[in-house]
Every structure is written in structure tokens, then in C-alpha cells.
Short mmCIF file of C-alpha atoms and ligand atoms in Angstrom, two decimals:
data_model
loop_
_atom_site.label_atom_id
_atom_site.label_comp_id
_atom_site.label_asym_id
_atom_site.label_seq_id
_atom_site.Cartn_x
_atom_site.Cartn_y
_atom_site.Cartn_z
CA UNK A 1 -27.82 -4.59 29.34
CA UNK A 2 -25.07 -2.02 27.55
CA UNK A 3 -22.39 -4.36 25.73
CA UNK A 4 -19.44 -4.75 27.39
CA UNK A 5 -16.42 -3.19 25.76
CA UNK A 6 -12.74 -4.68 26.34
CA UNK A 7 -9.23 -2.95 25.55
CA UNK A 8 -7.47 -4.57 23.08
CA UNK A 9 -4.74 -7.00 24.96
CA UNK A 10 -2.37 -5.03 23.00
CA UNK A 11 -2.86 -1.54 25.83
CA UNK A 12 -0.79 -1.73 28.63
CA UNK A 13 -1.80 0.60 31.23
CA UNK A 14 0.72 2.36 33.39
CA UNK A 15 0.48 0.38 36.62
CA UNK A 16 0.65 3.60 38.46
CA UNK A 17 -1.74 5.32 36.92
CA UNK A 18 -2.87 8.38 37.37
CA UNK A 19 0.23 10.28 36.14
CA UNK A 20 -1.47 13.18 37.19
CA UNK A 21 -3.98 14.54 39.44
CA UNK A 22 -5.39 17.17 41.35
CA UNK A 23 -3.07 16.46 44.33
CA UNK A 24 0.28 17.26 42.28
CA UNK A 25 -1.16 20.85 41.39
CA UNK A 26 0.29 24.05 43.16
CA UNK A 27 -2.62 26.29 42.89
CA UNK A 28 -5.99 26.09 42.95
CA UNK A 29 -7.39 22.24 40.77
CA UNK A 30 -10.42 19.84 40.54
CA UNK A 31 -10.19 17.86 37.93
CA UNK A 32 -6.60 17.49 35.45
CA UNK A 33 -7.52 15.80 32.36
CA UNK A 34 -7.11 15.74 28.72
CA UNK A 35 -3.52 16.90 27.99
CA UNK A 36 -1.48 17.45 24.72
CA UNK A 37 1.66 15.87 25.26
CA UNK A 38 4.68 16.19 23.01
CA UNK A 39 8.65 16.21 22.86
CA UNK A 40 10.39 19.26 22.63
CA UNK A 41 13.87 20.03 22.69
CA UNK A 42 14.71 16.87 24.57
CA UNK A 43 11.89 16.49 27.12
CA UNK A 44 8.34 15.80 27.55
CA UNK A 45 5.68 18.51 27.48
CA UNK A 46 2.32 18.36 28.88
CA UNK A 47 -0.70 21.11 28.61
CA UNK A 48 -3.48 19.70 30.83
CA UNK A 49 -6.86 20.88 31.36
CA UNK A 50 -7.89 21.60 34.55
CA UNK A 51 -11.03 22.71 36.07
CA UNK A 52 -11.10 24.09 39.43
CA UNK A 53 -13.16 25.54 41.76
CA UNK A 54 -15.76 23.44 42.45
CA UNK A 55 -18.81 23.83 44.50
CA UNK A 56 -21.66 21.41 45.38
CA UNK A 57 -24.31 22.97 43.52
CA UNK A 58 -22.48 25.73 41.80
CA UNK A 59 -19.98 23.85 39.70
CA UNK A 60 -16.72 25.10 38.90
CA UNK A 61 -15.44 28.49 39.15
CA UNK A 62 -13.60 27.96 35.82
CA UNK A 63 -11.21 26.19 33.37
CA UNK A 64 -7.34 27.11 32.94
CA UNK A 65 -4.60 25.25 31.36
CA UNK A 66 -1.38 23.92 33.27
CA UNK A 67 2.23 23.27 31.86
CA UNK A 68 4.42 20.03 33.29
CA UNK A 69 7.60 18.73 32.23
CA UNK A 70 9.05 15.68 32.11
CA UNK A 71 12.36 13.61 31.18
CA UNK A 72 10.75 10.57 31.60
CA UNK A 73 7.13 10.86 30.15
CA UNK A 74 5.45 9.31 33.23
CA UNK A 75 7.55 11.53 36.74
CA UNK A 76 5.83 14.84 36.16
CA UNK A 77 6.73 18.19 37.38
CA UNK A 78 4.28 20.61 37.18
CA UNK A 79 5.41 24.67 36.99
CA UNK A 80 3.83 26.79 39.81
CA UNK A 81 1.15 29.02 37.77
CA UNK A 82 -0.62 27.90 34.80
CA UNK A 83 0.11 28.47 31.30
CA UNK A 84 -2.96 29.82 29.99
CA UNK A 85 -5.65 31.46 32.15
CA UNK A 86 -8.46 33.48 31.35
CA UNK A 87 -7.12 36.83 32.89
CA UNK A 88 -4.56 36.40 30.03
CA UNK A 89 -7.34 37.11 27.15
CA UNK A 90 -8.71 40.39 26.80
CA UNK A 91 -11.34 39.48 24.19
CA UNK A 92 -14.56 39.20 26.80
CA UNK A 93 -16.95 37.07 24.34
CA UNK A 94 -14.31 34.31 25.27
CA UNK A 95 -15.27 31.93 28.25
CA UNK A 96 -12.48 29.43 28.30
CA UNK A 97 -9.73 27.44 26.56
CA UNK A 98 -9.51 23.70 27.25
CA UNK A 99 -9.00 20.01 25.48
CA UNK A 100 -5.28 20.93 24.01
CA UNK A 101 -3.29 18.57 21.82
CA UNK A 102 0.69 19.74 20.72
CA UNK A 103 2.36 19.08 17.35
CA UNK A 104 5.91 19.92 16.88
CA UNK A 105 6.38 20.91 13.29
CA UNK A 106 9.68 21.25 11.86
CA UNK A 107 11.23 22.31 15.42
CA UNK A 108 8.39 24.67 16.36
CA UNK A 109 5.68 23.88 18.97
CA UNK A 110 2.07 24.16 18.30
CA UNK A 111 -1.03 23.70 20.51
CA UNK A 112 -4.34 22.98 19.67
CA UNK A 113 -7.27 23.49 21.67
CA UNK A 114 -11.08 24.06 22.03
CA UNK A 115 -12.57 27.91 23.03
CA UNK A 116 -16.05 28.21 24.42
CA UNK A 117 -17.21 31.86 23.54
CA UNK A 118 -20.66 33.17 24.39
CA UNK A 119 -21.48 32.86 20.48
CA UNK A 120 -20.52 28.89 20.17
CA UNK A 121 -17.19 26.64 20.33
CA UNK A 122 -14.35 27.72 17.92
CA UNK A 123 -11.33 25.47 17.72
CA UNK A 124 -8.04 27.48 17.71
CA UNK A 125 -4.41 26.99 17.08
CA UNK A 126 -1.30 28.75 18.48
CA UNK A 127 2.53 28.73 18.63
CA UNK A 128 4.22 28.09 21.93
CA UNK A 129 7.27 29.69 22.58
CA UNK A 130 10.67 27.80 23.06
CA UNK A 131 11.10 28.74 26.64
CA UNK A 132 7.16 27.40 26.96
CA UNK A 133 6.02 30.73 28.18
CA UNK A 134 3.86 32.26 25.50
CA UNK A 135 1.21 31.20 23.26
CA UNK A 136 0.42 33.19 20.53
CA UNK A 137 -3.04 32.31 18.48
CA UNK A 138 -2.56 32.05 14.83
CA UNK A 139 -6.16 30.73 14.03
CA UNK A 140 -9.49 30.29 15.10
CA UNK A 141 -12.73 28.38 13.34
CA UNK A 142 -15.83 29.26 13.33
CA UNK A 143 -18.21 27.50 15.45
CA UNK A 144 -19.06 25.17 16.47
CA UNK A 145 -15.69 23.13 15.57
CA UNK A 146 -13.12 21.43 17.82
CA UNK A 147 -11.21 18.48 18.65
CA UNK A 148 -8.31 19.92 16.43
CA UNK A 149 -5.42 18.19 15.72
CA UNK A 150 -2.11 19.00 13.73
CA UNK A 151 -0.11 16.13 11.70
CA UNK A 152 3.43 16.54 12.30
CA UNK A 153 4.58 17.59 8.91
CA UNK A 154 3.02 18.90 5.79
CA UNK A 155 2.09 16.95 3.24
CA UNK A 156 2.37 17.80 -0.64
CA UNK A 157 3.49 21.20 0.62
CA UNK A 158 0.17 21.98 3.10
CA UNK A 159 -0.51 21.58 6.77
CA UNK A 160 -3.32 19.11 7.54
CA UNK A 161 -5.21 18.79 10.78
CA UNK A 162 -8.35 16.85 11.65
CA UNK A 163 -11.32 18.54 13.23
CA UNK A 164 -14.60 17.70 14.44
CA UNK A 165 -17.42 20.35 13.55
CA UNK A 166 -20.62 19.54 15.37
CA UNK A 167 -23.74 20.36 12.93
CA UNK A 168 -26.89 20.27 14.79
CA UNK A 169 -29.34 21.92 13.01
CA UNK A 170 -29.12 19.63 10.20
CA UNK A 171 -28.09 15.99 11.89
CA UNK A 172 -31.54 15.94 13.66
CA UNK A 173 -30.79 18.03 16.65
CA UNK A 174 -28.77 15.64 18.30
CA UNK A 175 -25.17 14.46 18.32
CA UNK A 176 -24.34 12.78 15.22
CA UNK A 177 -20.84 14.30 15.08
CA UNK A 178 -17.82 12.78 12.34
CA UNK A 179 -14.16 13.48 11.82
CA UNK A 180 -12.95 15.39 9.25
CA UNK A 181 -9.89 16.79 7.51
CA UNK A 182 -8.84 19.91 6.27
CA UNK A 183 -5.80 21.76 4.53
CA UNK A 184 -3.70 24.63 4.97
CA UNK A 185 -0.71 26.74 3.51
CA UNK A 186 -0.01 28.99 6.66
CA UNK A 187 -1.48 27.24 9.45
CA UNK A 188 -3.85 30.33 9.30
CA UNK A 189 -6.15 29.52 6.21
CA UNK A 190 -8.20 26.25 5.83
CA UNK A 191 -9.90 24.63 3.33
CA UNK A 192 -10.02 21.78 0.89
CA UNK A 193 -12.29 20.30 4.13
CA UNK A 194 -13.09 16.31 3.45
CA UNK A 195 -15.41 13.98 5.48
CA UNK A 196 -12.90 11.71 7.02
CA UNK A 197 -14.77 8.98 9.19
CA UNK A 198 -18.12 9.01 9.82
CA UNK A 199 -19.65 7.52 13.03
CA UNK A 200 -21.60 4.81 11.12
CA UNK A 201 -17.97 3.58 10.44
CA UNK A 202 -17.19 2.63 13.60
CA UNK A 203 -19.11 -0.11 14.55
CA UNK A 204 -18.63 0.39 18.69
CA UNK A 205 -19.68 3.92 18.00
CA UNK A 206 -23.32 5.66 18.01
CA UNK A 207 -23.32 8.69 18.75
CA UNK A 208 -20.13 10.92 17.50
CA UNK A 209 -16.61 10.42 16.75
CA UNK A 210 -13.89 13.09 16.63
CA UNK A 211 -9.58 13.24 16.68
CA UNK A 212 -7.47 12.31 20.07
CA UNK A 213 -3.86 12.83 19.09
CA UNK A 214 -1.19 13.98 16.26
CA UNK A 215 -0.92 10.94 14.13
CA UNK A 216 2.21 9.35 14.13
CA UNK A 217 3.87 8.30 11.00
CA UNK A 218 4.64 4.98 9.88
CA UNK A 219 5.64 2.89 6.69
CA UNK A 220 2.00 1.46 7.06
CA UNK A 221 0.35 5.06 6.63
CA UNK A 222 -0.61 7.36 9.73
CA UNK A 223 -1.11 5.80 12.65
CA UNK A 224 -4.34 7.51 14.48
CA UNK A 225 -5.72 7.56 17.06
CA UNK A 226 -9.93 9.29 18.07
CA UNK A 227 -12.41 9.01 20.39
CA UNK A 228 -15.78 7.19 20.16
CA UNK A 229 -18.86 7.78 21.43
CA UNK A 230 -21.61 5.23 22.33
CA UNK A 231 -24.95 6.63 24.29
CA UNK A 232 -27.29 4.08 26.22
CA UNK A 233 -30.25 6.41 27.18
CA UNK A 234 -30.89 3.10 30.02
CA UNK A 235 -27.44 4.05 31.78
CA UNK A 236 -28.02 6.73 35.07
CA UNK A 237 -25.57 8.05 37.39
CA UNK A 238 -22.03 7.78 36.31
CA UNK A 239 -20.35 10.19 38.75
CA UNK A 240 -21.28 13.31 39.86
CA UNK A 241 -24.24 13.77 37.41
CA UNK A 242 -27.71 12.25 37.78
CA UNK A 243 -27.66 10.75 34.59
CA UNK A 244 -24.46 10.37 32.23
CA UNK A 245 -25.76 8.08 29.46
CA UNK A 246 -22.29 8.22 26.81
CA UNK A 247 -19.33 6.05 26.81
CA UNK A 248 -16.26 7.39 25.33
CA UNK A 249 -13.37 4.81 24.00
CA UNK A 250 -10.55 5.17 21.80
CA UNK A 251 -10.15 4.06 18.86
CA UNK A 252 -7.17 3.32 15.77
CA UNK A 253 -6.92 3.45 12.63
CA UNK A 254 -4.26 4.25 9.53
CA UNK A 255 -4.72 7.06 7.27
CA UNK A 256 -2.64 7.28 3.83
CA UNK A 257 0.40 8.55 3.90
CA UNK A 258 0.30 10.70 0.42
CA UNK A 259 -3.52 11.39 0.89
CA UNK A 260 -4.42 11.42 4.39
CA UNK A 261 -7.91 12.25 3.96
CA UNK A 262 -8.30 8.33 2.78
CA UNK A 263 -8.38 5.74 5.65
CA UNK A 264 -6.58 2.91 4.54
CA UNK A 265 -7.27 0.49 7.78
CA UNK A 266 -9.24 0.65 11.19
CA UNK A 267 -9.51 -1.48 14.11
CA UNK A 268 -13.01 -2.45 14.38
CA UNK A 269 -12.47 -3.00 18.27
CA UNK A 270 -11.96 -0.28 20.58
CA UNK A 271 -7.93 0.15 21.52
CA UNK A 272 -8.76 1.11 25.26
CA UNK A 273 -12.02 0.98 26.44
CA UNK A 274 -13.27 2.14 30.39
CA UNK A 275 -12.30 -1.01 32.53
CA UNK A 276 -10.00 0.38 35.76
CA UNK A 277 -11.58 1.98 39.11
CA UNK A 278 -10.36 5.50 38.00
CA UNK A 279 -12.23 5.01 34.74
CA UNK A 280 -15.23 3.04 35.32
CA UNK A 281 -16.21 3.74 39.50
CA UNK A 282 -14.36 7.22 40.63
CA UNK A 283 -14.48 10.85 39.63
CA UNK A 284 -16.40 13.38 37.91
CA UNK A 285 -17.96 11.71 34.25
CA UNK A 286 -17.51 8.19 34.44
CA UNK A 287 -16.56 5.81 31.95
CA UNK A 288 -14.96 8.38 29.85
CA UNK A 289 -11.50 7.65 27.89
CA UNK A 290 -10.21 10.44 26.31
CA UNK A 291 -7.03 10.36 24.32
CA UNK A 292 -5.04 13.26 23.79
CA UNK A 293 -1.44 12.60 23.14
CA UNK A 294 0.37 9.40 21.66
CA UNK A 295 4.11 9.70 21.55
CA UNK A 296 6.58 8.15 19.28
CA UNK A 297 9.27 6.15 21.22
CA UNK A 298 11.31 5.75 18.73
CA UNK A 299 12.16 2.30 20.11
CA UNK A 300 8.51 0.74 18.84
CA UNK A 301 7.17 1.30 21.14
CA UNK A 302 3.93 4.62 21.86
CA UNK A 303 2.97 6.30 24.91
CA UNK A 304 -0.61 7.12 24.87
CA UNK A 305 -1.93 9.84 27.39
CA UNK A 306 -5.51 9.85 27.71
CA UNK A 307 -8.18 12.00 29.96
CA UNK A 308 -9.68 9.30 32.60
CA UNK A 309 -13.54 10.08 33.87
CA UNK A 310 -13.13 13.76 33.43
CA UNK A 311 -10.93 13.58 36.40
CA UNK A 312 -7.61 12.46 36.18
CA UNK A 313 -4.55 11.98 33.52
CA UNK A 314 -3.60 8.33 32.86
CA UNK A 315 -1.21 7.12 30.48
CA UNK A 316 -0.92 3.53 28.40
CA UNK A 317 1.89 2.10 26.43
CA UNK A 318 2.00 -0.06 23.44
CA UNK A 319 4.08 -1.79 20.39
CA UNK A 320 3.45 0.28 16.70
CA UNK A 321 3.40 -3.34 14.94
CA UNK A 322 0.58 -4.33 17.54
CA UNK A 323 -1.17 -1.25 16.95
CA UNK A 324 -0.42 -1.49 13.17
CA UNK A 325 -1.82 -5.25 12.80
CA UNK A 326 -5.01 -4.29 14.51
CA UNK A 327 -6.01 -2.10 11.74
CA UNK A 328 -8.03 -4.34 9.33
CA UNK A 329 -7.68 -2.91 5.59
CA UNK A 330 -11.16 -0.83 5.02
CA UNK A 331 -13.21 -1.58 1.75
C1 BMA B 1 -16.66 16.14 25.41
C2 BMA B 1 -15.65 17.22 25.77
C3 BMA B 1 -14.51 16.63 26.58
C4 BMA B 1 -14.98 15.71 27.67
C5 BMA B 1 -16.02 14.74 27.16
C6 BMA B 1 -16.62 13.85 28.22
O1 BMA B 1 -17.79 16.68 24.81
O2 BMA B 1 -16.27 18.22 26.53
O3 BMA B 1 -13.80 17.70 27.16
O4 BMA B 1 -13.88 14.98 28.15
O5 BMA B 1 -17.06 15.45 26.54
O6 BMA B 1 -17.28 14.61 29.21
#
């Protein structure tokens, strides 16, 4: 029997969840899932995945990216063509661009996102333009590397993102994936790279870890959020696949405010774990949670957008001091 997994009682889902779907798309969609979400210049932004296409048999046709706005965080209104799609790249090693998270830093926006290429997975990071029209690619990893994620400010005068390189070769040939942190001056250059959390630190995780959304800042340290991973080789169909044997949850914790490469507290319960119909019984890869944006109120209050199943974009609310008190001080 897999262990059951609850959200913490601090979560409150949207009761109308999904906030987005493949219904509310003007051109071609599947499956709308895992979008960066941020405020800009007074509203809400969303870049969503979405993967369309798809035939029994044949999968999807491909992957593009599409841009909605918002005043309210949760009415969406998506723009008629998408923001990023594949015709827009002329480098042909490049297959597609998906999982983006936005940071606005110091009035500018700035999207991360994954980048399969026929040579691995590079994470990459680019500038949006104000009038949301443009992105322009600053930096890209070598692979394989993504899950990328940008703090909102720098800190002792360098940018800082979290990252989640997948070694293979030497982790045993299977996942065994951890978050870590690197630095930057330009946004361009990275190093100083530090192990950050490993999976055998989170004790609802066994099989890889890596960043969901732009930690928020707090007089407790950084408020973070990730994704777990926990694999159960006795689990079968989840969905569309014959056999789908991972669980993906989100999880908190606080990183230090000065040093953010030290974790100064974690929740060691999962913050939202697959319980609802849309995350547990419908769509494409089921029982999948997949944070990608978590934004700052201002009122104490966070909206937390997450991926559901693969299929759909859901959205969660909760109180910082709630999220703050289930971090337990690490040793
Ligand atoms: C990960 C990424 C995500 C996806 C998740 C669950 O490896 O590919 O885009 O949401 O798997 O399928």
C-alpha cells in the first residue's frame, strides 16, 4: 500500500479550480499546466505551458508557451497567439521551451524556463519586455539542468537562482536529483554553485527534489517553495500512461536571508499533496502537483499556482505565518 499523503490544513484550494484549462485557449491546446506567475506593473502575469496536438498513439504535435493576464489573480484572460512558439527560434538543435517561472527584479521581468535540445535539457533565462511581447534569452546552462528559479533581488550584490541539474551517470543511472544554488553578477555568468537540499532531506521524498517558485521574502528568511518526488514501482496506470509510478508534492521550507544557500527551517510534511479529482482521478499524469508561482499578497496572505496532473492550472491560497510556523528549524 503507497502511504497516504495529506495537504497541510493550512492550503486552501481555490474552490473553482482549475483557473485554467484547455477550454479557455484560442488556438490550438491539450494540456495548460505549469505557469510562472508574477505581478507586473499592476496586474497579474501568467506564462503557461501548453502542449497541444495530441493524437492517440502519436502524442503531441508539440509544446508552446501562452501569455494571460489578470487583475484579479484567479479571472484569466488569455491573449489570442502564444508568447513563445517554436517557429520563433531559429537555432534547429532546439526542440522546445516549457516549465517557466517569472521574477520581477528591480522593475524588470524575467522568465525562467526549461529547453529540450537534441543534445540534452539546458535551463535558460530571458527578459520579457514591458509591453509582454518579447523575450530575449540572456543565458542558457549546460545540460542537463532545469527547474530554474530567480530570487527577487540580489543578495550581497549577486543574483541567485536555484536549479536542479540531473546527474545520471554518476547517481546510479537513475533519478536521484537535489536542489541547488548558484550565483551571478549579470544574470549571464554562474557560479559559486552549492548543494542546497538533497532528497534524503525530505523525508516524503525518494526519488528527486528540485525548485517550484521565486522565494518570497520574509523577516523569518526566504520563504520557498519545491517539488518532491516519491516513486512506488507497485503503482500502474495513473492517466494516460500504462504505468506512472512517481508522485509529485510540494513542499516549504525557509532559506537564510543573508546566505541563502543555508536552509534555516523545512516542513517535514508535504504543503499540498494530490487529493482533488483533477489531481488524483482526471487528466494526462496523475497525481502530479507541480508548483510554479507563489505570489506575495501583501495582505499575508500567498497565492500559490501549481501544474495539476499534467493537465490543468490550479491555484491555492494561504497565510505567510501559517506557512512560516510549519517550517521546523533544521539541525
Ligand atoms: C517533470 C517535468 C514536468 C512535469 C513532471 C511530471 O519531469 O517534465 O514538466 O510536470 O515531470 O510529469
Amino acid at each position: 500500500m503507497e502511504p497516504k499523503l495529506k495537504s497541510s490544513s493550512v492550503i486552501k484550494r481555490y474552490e473553482h479550480n482549475p483557473i485554467l484549462s484547455d477550454k479557455d485557449i484560442p488556438y490550438p491546446a491539450n494540456l495548460i499546466f505549469n505557469a510562472g506567475v508574477a505581478k507586473f506593473n499592476g496586474r497579474y502575469v501568467m506564462v503557461f505551458r501548453n502542449d497541444y496536438g495530441y493524437e492517440d498513439g502519436k502524442g503531441f504535435e508539440g509544446t508552446n508557451l501562452g501569455l494571460a493576464l489578470s487583475d484579479d489573480g484567479v479571472k484569466w484572460n488569455v491573449q489570442d497567439k502564444p508568447f513563445f512558439s517554436m517557429d520563433m527560434m531559429d537555432d534547429s538543435d532546439v526542440l522546445r521551451l516549457y516549465d517557466p517561472r517569472l521574477t520581477v527584479i528591480d522593475g524588470e521581468l524575467f522568465i525562467c524556463f526549461a529547453m529540450d535540445t537534441r543534445h540534452g535539457v539546458r535551463g535558460g533565462i530571458g527578459r520579457i519586455s514591458d509591453d509582454l511581447q518579447n523575450l530575449e534569452i540572456i543565458s542558457l546552462s549546460v545540460p542537463d539542468n532545469r527547474n530554474m528559479v530567480l530570487f527577487p533581488e540580489k543578495i550581497d550584490g549577486k543574483y541567485v537562482r536555484l536549479e536542479r541539474p540531473f546527474p545520471v551517470y554518476s547517481r546510479g543511472g537513475t533519478d536521484r536529483f537535489d536542489m541547488w544554488i548558484s550565483k551571478s553578477p549579470d544574470l549571464k555568468y554562474w557560479g559559486e554553485s552549492e548543494l542546497l537540499l538533497a532528497v534524503e532531506n525530505v523525508p516524503y521524498a525518494n526519488d528527486k527534489i528540485g525548485p517550484a517558485a521565486p522565494p518570497i521574502k520574509t523577516d523569518k528568511g526566504w520563504l520557498t517553495l519545491f517539488h518532491a518526488v516519491d516513486r512506488d514501482e507497485s503503482r500502474g496506470k495513473h492517466g494516460w500512461e500504462d504505468k506512472w509510478t512517481k508522485r509529485y508534492t510540494a513542499g516549504i521550507m525557509l532559506l537564510d536571508l543573508n546566505e541563502p544557500s543555508k536552509v534555516v527551517a523545512m516542513s517535514n510534511e508535504p504543503l499540498i499533496a494530490p487529493e482533488e479529482v483533477y489531481e488524483t482521478d482526471e487528466g494526462f499524469r496523475q497525481h502530479v502537483i507541480f508548483p510554479g508561482g507563489m505570489i506575495d499578497e501583501g495582505d499575508g496572505t500567498v497565492k500559490i499556482y501549481y501544474g495539476a496532473s499534467d493537465t490543468v492550472e490550479c491555484l491555492a491560497t494561504a497565510y505567510k505565518d501559517e506557512l512560516i510556523a510549519l517550517c521546523k528549524e533544521s539541525k
